[in-house]
Coordinates of C-alpha atoms in Angstrom, one line a residue:
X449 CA 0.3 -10.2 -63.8
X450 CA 3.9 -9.4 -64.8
X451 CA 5.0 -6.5 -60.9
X452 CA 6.1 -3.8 -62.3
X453 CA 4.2 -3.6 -65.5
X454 CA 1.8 -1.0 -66.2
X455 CA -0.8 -1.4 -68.9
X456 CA -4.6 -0.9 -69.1
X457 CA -6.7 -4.0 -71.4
X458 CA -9.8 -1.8 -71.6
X459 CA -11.7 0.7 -73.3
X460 CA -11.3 3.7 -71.0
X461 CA -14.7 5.1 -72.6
X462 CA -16.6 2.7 -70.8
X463 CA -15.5 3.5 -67.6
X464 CA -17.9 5.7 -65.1
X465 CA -16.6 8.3 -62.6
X466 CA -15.9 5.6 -59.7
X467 CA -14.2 3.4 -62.2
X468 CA -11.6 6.4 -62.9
X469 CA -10.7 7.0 -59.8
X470 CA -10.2 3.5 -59.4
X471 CA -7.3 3.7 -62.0
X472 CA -6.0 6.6 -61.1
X473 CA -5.6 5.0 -57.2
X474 CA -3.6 2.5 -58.3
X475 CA -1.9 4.7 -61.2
X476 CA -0.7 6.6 -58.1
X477 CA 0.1 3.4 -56.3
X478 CA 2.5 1.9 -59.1
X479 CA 4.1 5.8 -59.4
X480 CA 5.3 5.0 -55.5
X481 CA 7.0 1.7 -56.4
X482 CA 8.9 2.8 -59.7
X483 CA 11.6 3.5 -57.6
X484 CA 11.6 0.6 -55.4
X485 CA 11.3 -1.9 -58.9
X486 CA 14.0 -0.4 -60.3
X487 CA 16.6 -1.5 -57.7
X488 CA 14.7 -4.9 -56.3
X489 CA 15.6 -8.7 -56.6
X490 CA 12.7 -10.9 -57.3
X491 CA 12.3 -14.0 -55.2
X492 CA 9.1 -16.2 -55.5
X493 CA 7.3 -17.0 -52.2
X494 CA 4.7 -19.5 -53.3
X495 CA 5.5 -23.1 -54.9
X496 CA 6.9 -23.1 -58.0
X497 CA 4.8 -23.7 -61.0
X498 CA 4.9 -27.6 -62.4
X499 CA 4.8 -27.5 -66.0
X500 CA 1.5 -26.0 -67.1
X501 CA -0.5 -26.5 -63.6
X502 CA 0.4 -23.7 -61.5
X503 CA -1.0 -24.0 -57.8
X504 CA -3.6 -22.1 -55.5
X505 CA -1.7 -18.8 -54.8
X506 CA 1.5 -17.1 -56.9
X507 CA 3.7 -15.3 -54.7
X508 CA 6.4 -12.5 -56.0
X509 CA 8.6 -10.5 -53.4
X510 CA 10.7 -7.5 -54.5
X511 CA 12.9 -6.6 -52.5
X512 CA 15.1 -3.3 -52.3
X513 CA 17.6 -3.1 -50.0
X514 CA 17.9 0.5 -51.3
X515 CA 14.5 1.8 -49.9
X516 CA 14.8 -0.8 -46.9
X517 CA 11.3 -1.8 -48.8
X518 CA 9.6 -5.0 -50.5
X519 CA 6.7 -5.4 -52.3
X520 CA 4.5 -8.6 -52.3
X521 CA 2.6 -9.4 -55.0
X522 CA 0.1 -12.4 -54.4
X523 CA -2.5 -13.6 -56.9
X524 CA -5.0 -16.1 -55.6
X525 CA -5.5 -18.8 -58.9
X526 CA -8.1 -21.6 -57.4
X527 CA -11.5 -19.8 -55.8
X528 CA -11.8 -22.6 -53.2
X529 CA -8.6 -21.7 -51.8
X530 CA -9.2 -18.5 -49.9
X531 CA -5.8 -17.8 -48.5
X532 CA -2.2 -18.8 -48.4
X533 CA 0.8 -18.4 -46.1
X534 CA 3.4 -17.0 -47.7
X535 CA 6.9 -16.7 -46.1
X536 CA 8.8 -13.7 -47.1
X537 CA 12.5 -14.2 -48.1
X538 CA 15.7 -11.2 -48.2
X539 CA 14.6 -9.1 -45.5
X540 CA 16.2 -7.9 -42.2
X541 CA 15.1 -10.2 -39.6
X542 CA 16.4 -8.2 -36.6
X543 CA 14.2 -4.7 -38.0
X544 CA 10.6 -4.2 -38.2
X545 CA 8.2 -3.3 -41.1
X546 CA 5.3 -1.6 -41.5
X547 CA 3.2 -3.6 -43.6
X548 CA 0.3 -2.7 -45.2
X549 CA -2.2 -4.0 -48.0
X550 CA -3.9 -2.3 -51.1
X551 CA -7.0 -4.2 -50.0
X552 CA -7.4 -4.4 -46.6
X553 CA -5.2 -1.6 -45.7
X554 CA -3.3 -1.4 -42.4
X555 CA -1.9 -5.0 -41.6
X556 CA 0.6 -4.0 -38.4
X557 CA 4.2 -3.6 -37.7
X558 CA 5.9 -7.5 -37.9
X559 CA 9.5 -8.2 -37.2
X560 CA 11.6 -9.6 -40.6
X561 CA 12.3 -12.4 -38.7
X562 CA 8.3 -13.4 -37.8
X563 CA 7.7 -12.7 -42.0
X564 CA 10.3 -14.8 -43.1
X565 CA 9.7 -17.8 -40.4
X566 CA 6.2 -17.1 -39.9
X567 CA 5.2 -16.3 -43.0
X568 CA 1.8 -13.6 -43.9
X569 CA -1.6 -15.2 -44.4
X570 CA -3.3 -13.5 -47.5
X571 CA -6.7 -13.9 -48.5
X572 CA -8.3 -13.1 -51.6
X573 CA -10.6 -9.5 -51.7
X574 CA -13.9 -9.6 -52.5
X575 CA -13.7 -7.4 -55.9
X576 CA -9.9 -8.8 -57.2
X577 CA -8.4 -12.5 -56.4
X578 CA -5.1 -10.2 -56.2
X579 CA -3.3 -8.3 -53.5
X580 CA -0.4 -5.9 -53.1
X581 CA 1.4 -5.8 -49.9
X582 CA 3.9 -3.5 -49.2
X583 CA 6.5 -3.7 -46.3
X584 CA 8.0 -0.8 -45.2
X585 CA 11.6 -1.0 -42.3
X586 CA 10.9 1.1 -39.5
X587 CA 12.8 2.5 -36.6
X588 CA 12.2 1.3 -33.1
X589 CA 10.1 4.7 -32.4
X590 CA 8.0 4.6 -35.5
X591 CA 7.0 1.1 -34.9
X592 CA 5.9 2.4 -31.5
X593 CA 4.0 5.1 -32.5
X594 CA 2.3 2.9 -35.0
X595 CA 1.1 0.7 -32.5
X596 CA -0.1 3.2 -30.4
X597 CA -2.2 4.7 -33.7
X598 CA -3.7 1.5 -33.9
X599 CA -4.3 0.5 -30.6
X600 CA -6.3 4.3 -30.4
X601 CA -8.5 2.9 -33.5
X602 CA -9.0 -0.3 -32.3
X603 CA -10.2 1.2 -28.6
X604 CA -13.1 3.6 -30.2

């Protein structure tokens, strides 16, 4: 639970072939954000933990003005609460992001401004009660294209 931290907490032996590539997706996935970590501020976007009960959702946001990137990291504690808002904090309202999910893939192109205010609904993946959202500044012309990518998907 600790962003940032890499470590496996089982035998690898007992892993099949789908299990592998399993790991090494998301050995490739933490490779990408090394950089990012390295150069981030943490700020916490769900409540903060009361003594001993912590609530429904944890929310951690890096953020690197450096890579004009943040990563969300959002772990869903309570079963019978599906999702959470979670309002982003330390990004540039007036710019775009690309934001995408290591679950459900593809989210869209959001303004800072509509994260931060807004906020980003998460909900808990059928295999993992955790997600990894990434949000990526675009230009003006990428975000464009982007839409038109998904409007072309979403039209077939």
């Amino acid at each position: 639970r600790m962003p940032g931290v890499f470590g496996l907490s089982f035998p690898i032996g007992m892993l099949d072939d789908d299990d592998i590539a399993r790991v090494r997706e998301q050995v490739e996935r933490w490779k990408s954000l090394r950089a990012l970590q390295s150069t981030a501020s943490a700020a916490l976007v769900s409540p903060q933990v009361d003594g001993t009960m912590s609530g429904p959702w944890d929310g951690t946001l890096l953020v690197s003005p450096d890579y004009d990137q943040a990563v969300l990291y959002a772990f869903q504690n309570d079963r019978d609460v599906t999702g959470a808002t979670m309002r982003m904090r330390g990004l540039d309202r007036k710019f775009e992001y690309h934001v995408t999910s290591d679950q459900l893939g593809d989210i869209g192109v959001i303004t800072g401004a509509s994260l931060m205010d807004d906020g980003l609904e998460v909900f808990a993946a059928d295999d993992t009660r955790a997600q990894l959202i990434t949000m990526t500044k675009v230009t003006p012309e990428e975000a464009a294209r982007l839409r038109a990518a998904r409007t072309q998907l979403t039209s077939r």
